CSV table of C-alpha atoms in Angstrom, one decimal:
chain,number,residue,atom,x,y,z
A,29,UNK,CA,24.3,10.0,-36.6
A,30,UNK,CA,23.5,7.2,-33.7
A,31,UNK,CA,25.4,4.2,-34.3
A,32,UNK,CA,23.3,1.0,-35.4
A,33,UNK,CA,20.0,2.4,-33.9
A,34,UNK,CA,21.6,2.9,-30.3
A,35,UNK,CA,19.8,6.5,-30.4
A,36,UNK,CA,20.8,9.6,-31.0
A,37,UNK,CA,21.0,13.0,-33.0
A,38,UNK,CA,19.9,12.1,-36.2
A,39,UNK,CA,22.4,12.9,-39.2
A,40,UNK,CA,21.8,15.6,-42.2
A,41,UNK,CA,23.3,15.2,-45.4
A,42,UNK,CA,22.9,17.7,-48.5
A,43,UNK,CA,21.6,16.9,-51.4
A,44,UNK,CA,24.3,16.3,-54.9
A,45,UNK,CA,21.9,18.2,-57.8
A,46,UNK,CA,21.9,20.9,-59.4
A,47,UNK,CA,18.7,20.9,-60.8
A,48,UNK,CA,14.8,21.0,-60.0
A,49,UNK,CA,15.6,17.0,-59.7
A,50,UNK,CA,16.1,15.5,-56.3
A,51,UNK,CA,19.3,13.5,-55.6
A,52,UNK,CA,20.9,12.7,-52.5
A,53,UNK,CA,23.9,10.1,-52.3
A,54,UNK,CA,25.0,9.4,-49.3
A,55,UNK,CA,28.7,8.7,-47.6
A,56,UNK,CA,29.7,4.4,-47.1
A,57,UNK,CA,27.7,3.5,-44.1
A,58,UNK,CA,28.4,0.3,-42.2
A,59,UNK,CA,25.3,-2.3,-40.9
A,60,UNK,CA,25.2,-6.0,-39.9
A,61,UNK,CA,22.7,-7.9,-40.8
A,62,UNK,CA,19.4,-6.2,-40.1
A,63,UNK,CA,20.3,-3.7,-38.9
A,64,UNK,CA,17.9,-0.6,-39.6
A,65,UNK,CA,18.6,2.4,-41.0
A,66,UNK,CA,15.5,5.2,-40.3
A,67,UNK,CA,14.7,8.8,-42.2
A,68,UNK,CA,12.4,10.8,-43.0
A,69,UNK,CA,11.1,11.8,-46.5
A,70,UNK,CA,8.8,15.1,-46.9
A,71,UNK,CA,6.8,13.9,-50.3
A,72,UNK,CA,4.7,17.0,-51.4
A,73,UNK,CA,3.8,16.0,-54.8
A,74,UNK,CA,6.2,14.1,-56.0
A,75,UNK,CA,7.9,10.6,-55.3
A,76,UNK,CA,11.0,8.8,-53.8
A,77,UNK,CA,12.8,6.1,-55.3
A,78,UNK,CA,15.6,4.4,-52.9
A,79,UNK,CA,18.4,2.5,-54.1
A,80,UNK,CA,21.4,1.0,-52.2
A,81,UNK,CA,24.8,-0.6,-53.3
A,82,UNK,CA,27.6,-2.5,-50.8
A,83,UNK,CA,31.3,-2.2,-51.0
A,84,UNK,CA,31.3,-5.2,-53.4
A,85,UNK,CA,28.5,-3.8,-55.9
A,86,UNK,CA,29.2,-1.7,-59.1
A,87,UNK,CA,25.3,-1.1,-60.1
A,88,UNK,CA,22.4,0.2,-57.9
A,89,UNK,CA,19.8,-2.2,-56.3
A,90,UNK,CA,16.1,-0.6,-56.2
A,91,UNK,CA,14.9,-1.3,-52.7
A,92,UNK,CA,10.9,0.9,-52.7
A,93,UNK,CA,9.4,4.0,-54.3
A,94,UNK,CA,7.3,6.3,-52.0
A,95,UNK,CA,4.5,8.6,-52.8
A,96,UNK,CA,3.6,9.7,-49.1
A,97,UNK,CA,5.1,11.6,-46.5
A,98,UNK,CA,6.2,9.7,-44.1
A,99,UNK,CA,9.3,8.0,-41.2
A,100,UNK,CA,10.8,5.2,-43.5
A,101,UNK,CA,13.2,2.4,-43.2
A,102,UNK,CA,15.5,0.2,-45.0
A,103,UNK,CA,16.8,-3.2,-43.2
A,104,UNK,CA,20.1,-4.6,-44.0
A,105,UNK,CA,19.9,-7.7,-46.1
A,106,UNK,CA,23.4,-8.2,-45.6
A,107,UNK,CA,26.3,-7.4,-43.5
A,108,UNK,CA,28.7,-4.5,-45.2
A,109,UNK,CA,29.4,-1.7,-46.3
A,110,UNK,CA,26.3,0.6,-48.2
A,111,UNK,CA,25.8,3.5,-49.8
A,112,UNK,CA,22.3,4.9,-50.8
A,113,UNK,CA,20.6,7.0,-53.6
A,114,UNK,CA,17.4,8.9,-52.8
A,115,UNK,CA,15.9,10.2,-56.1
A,116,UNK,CA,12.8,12.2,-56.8
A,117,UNK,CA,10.5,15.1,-57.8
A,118,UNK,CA,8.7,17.4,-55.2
A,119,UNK,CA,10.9,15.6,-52.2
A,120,UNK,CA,13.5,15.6,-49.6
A,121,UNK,CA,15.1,13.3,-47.4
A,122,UNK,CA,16.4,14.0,-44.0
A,123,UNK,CA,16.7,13.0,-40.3
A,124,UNK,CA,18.9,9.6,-40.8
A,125,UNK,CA,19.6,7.5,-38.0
A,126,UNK,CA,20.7,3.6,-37.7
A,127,UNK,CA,24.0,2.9,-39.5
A,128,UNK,CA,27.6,3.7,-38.4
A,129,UNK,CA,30.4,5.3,-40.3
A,130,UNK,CA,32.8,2.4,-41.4
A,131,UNK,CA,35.6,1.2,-38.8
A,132,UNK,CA,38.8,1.2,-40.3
A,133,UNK,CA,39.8,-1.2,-42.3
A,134,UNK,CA,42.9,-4.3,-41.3
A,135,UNK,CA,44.1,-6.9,-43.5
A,136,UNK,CA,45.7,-10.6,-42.4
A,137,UNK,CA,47.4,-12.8,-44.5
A,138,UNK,CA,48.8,-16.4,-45.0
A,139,UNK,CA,52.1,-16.9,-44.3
A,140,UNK,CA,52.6,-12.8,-43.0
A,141,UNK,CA,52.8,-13.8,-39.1
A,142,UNK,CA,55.1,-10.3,-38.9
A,143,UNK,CA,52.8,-8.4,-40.8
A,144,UNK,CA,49.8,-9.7,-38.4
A,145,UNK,CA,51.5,-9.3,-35.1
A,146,UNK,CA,51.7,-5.4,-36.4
A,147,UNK,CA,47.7,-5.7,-36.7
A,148,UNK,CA,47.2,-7.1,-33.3
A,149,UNK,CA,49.1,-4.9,-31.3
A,150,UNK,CA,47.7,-2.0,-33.2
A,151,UNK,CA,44.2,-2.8,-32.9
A,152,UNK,CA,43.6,-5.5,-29.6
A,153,UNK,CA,40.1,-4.4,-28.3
A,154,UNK,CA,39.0,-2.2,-31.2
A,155,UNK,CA,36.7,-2.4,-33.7
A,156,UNK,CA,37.9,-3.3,-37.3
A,157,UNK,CA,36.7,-4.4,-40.5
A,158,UNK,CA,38.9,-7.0,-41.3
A,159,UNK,CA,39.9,-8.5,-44.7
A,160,UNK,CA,42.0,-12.4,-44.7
A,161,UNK,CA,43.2,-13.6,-48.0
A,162,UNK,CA,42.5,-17.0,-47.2
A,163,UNK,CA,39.1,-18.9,-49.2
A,164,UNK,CA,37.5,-21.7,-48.0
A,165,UNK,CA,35.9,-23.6,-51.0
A,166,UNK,CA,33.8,-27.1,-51.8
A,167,UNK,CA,35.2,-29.2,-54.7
A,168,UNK,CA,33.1,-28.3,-57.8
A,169,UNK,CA,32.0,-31.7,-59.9
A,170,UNK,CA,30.3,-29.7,-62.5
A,171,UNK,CA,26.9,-28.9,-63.1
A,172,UNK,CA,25.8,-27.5,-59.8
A,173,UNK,CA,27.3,-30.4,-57.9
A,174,UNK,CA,29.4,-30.3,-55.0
A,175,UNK,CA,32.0,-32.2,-53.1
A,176,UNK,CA,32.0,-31.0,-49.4
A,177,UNK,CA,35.4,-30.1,-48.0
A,178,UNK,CA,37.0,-28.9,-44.7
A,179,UNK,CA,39.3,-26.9,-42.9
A,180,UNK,CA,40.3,-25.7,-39.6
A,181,UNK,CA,39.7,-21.9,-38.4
A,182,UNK,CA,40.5,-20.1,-35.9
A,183,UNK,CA,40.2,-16.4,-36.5
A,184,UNK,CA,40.8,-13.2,-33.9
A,185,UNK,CA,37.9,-11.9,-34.6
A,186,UNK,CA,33.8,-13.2,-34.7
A,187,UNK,CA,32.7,-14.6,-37.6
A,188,UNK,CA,28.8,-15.0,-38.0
A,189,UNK,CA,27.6,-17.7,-40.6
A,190,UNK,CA,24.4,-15.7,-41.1
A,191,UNK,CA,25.6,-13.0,-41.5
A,192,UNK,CA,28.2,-12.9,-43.9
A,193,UNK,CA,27.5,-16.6,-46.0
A,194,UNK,CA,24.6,-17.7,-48.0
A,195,UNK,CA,22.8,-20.2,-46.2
A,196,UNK,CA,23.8,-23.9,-46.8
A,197,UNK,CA,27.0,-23.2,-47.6
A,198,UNK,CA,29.1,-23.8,-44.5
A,199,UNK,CA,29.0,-25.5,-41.0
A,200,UNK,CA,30.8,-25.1,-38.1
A,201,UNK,CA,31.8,-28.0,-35.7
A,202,UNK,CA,34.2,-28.4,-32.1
A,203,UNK,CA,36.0,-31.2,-31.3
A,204,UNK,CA,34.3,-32.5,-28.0
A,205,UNK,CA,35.7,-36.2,-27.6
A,206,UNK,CA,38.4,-38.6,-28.6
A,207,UNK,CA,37.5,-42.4,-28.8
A,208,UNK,CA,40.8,-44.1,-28.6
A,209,UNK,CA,39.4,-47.8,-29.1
A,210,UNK,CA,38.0,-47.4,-32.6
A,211,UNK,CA,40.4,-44.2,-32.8
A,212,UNK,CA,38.5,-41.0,-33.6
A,213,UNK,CA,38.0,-37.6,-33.1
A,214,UNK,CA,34.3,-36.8,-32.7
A,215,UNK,CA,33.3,-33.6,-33.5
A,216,UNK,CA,30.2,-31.7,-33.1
A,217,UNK,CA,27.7,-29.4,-34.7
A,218,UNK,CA,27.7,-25.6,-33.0
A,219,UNK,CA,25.5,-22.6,-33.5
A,220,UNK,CA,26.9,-20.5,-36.5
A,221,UNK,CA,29.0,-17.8,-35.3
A,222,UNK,CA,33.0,-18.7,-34.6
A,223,UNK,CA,33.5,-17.3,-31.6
A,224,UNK,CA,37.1,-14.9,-31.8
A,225,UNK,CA,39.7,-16.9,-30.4
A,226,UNK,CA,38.2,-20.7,-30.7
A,227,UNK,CA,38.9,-23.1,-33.2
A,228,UNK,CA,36.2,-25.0,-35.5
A,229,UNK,CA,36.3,-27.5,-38.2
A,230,UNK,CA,34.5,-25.8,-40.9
A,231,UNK,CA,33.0,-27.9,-43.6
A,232,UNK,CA,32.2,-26.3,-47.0
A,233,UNK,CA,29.1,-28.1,-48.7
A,234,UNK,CA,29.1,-25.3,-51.7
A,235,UNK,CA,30.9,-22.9,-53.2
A,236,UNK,CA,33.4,-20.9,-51.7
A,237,UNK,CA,33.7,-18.9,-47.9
A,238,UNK,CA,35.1,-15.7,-48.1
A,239,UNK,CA,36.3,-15.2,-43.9
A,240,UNK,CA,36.2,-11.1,-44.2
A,241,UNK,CA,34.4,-9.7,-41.4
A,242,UNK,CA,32.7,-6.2,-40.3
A,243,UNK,CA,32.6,-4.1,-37.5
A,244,UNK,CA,34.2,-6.8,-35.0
A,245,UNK,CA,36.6,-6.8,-32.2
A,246,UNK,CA,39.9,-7.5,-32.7
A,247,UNK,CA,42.1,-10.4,-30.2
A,248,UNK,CA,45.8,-10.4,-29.6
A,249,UNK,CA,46.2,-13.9,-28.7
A,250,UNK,CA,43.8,-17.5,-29.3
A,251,UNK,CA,42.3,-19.3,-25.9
A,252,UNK,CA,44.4,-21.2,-24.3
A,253,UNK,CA,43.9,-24.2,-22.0
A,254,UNK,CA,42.4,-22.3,-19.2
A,255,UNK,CA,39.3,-21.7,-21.1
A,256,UNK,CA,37.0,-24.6,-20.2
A,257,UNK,CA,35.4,-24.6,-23.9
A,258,UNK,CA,38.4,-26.1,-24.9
A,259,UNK,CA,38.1,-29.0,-22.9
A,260,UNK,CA,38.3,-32.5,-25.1
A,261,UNK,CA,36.8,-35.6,-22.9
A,262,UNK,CA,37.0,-39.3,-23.4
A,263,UNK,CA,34.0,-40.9,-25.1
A,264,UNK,CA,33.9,-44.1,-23.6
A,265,UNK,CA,34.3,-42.6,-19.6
A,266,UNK,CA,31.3,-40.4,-21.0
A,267,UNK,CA,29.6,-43.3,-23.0
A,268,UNK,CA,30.4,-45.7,-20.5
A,269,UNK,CA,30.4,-44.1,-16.9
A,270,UNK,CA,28.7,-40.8,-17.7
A,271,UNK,CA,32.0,-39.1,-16.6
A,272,UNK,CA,34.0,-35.9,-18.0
A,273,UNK,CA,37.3,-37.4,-18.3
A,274,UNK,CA,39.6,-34.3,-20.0
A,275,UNK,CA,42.5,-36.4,-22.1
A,276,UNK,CA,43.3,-32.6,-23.7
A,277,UNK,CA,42.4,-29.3,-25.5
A,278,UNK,CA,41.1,-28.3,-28.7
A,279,UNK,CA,43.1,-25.3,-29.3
A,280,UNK,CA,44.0,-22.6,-32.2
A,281,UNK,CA,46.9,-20.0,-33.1
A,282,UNK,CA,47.2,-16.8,-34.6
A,283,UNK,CA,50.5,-17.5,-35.9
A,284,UNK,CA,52.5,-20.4,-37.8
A,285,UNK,CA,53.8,-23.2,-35.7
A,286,UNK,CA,57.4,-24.6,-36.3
A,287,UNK,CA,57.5,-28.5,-36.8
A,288,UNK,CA,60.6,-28.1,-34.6
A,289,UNK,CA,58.6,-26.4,-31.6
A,290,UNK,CA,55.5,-28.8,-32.2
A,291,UNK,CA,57.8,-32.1,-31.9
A,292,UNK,CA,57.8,-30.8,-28.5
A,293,UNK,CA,54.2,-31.4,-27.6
A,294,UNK,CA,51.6,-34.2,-28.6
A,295,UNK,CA,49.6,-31.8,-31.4
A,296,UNK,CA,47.1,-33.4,-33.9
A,297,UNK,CA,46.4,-31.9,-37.1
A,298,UNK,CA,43.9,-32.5,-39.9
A,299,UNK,CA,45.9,-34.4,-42.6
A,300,UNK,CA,44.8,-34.0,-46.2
A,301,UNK,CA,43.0,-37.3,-46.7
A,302,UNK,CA,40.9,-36.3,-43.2
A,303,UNK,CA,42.6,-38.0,-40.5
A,304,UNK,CA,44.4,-36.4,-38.0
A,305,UNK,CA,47.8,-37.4,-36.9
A,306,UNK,CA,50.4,-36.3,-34.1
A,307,UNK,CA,52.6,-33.2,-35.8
A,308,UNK,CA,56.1,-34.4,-37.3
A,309,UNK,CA,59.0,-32.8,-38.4
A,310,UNK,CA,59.7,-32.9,-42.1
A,311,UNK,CA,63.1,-32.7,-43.8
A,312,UNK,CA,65.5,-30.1,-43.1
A,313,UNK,CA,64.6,-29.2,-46.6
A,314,UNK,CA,61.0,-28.6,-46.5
A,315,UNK,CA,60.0,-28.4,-42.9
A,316,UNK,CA,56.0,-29.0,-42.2
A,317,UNK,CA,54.6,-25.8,-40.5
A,318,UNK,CA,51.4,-25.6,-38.9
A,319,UNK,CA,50.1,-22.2,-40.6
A,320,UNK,CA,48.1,-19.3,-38.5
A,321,UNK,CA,44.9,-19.6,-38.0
A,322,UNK,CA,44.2,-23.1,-37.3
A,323,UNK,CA,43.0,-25.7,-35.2
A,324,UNK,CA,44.9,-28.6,-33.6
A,325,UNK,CA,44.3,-30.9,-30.6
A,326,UNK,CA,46.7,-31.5,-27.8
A,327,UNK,CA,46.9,-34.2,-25.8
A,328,UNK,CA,47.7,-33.5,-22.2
A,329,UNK,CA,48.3,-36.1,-19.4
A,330,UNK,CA,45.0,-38.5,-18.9
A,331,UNK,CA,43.0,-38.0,-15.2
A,332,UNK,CA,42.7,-41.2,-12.7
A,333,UNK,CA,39.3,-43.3,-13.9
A,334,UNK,CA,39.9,-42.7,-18.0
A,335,UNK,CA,39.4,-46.1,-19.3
A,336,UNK,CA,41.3,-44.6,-22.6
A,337,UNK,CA,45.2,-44.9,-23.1
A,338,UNK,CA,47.3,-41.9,-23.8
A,339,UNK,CA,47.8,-41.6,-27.9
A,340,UNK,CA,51.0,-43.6,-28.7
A,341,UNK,CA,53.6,-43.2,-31.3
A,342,UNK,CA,53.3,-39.4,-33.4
A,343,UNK,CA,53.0,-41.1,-37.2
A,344,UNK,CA,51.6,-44.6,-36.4
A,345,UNK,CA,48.6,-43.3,-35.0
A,346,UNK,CA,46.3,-42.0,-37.2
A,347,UNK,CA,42.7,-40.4,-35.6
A,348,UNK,CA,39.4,-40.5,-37.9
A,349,UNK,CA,36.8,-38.3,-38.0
A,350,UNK,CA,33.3,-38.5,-37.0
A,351,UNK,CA,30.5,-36.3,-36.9
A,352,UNK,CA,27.6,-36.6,-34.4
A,353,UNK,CA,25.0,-33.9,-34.4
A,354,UNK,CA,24.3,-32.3,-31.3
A,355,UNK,CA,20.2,-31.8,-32.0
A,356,UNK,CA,19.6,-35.1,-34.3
A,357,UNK,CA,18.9,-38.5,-33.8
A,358,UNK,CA,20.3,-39.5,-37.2
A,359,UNK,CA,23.5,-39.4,-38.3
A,360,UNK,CA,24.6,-37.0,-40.3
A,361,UNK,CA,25.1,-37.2,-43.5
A,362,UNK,CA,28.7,-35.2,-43.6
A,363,UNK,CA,30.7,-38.3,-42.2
A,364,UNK,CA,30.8,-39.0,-45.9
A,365,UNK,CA,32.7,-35.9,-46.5
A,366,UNK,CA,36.3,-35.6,-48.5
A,367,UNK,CA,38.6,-33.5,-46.3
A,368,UNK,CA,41.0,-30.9,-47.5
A,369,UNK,CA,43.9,-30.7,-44.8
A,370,UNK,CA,45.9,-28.1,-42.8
A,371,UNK,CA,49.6,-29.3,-43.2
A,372,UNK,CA,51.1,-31.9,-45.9
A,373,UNK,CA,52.0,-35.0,-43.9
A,374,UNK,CA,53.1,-38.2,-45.5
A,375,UNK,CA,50.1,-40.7,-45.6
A,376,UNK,CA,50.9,-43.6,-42.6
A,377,UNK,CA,50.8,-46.6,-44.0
A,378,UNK,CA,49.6,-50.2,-42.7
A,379,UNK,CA,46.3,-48.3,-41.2
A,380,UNK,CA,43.4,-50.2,-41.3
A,381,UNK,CA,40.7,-49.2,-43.8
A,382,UNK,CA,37.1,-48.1,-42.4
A,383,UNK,CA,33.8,-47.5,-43.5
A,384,UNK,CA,31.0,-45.3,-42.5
A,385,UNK,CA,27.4,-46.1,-42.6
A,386,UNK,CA,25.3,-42.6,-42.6
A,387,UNK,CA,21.2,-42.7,-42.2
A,388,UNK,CA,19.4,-40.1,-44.2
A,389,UNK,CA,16.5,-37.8,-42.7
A,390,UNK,CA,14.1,-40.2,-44.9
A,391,UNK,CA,15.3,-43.4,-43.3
A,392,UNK,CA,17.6,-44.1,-46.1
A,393,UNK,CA,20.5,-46.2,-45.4
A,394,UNK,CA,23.9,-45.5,-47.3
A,395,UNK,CA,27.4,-46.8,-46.7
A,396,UNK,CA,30.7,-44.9,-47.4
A,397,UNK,CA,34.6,-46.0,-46.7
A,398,UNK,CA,36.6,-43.2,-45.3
A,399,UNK,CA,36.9,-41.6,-48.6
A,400,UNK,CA,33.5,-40.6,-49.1
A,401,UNK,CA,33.0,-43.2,-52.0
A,402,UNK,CA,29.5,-45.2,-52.0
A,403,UNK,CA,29.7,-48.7,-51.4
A,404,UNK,CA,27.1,-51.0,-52.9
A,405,UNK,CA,26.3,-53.3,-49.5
A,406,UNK,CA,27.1,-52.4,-46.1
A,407,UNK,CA,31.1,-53.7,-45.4
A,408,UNK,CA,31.5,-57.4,-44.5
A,409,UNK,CA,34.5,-55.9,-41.5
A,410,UNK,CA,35.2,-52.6,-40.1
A,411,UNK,CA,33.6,-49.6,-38.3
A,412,UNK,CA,30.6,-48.3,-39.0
A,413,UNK,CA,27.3,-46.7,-37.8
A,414,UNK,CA,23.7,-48.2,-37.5
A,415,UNK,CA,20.8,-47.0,-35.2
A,416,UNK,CA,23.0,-44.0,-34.4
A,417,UNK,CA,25.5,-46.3,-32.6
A,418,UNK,CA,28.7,-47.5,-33.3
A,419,UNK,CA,29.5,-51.3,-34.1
A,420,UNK,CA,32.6,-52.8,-35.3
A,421,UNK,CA,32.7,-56.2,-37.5
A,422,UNK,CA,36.4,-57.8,-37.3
């Protein structure tokens, strides 16, 4: 059998009846999304139903009945794992080419950075169908209703949107600059695969993202500094002067990070009401750790012509987040989103309230504080957004 329509001797499989009825069942067969799986089906007199279940299916779904002799085809809806029925009178089905035997199956799990250095050394460079017990999931309000939420990924192995999530459920963004005046982090939309090794801010508008993946290569370690797509640049050189002005990296890890080892370094995480803050220590008692998996930004030493300061003092300076679309004149409507955070940090007091004004694709205008709460007028003070730029009443 040719793996995933690459070509290839075609693959026999016997029928599973004992009688004058036709039934053929085949073995698990593994297919991204469309992907095609081809046979043929001699029909003398009779007919061919087709049916197909994944992995994560108890009943049969009928996909076509034949009644002619002919080459036929079936297209992944979905990626996974899929078995199929043939069934019939006066038929038989042979000559199958397309899908792959399954890889073999690896697990990860939260809080097991042991147990997934095993997996990465036993499986760098091959192909794997991974499982992770970690759910991303929107804040259910009932009645269809979501509250969007978001997280920080970043996973040793592809993961295609498309692929493997309804559609609207989830995007993907990457930090590109940091605007130290009004302090934020401005982050921006990306095509919808997660590249293996890069970290995104994921924002789930509905329902829940399960991040299992099929028939992708495995990485041993995250990208580091050296990979220019990590680059983080000042807004207001780029704003201002139209100049790249690196002030640090947007990077991820495979395993947790010890508050201890990140007091060290100048790392930002995602704090649980959405801002992002430079990485503290907690008590001896209950340590904060930075778990596998994530995102953080780290700030590294500012080039000659940045018109930005370096960040000052870790707890006292608190980051916001914006989004800015990359293909929109408009802004978009997720800077009203509630965040869910990476690490518990205590909330810094004595910061300074903002407010958000976002412009619908209908012209629309709608304000919302940090929090994601309406307002009922735009704010007499504070940061906000109109005409897709920034202004800032004191």
């Amino acid at each position: 059998m040719a793996m995933m329509g690459m070509g290839g001797a075609s693959k026999t499989w016997a029928p599973h009846t004992d009688s004058d009825a036709y039934e053929l069942v085949t073995p698990a067969l593994q297919a991204q999304q469309s992907d095609v799986l081809r046979f043929y089906a001699d029909i003398s007199s009779g007919y061919l139903n087709v049916e197909y279940r994944r992995s994560t299916d108890a009943a049969w779904t009928y996909d076509n009945t034949y009644i002619v002799a002919d080459s036929l085809f079936f297209i992944a809806p979905y990626t996974g794992i899929y078995q199929f029925r043939f069934t019939g009178s006066s038929v038989s089905v042979d000559d199958f080419i397309g899908f792959r035997l399954p890889a073999p199956d690896v697990a990860l799990y939260e809080g097991r950075d042991d147990d997934n250095a095993k997996v990465f050394e036993e499986n760098k460079g091959k192909r794997v169908n991974v499982t992770y017990d970690r759910v991303l999931s929107a804040q259910s309000q009932g009645y269809g209703s979501w509250t969007p939420m978001a997280y920080t990924i970043c996973l040793p192995y592809e993961f295609r949107v498309s692929s493997l999530v309804a559609p609207g459920t989830v995007k993907l963004y990457q930090l590109s600059y940091i605007d130290q005046y009004y302090r934020q982090f401005i982050f921006t939309d990306v095509a919808d695969v997660a590249e293996a090794g890069l970290p995104y801010l994921a924002v789930v508008e509905r329902d829940s993202v399960s991040l299992n993946a099929y028939n992708v290569e495995m990485l041993a370690e995250p990208a580091d500094g050296t990979d220019a797509r990590t680059a983080v640049y000042d807004y207001e050189d780029m704003y201002f002067n139209e100049l790249q002005t690196k002030v640090g990296e947007w990077l991820g890890t495979f395993r947790s990070i010890p508050s201890t080892e990140a007091d060290n370094q100048q790392m930002y995480c995602v704090r649980e009401d959405g801002t992002w803050a430079c990485f503290q220590s907690g008590s001896e008692e209950t340590p904060s750790n930075l778990d596998a998996f994530r995102g953080y930004f780290l700030v590294t030493a500012s080039e000659t012509g940045a018109r930005s300061q370096a960040p000052r003092v870790p707890g006292e300076d608190v980051f916001k987040t914006i989004f800015q679309p990359s293909n929109s004149t408009s802004v978009d409507a997720l800077e009203s989103v509630v965040f869910h955070g990476d690490i518990p940090m205590t909330t810094t007091t004595g910061i300074e309230s903002y407010s958000i004004q976002t412009i619908d694709a209908d012209g629309a205008t709608r304000y919302f504080d940090l929090q994601g709460r309406l307002l009922n007028d735009k704010p007499v003070k504070g940061l906000y957004i109109k005409d897709n730029k920034k202004v800032f009443d004191r």
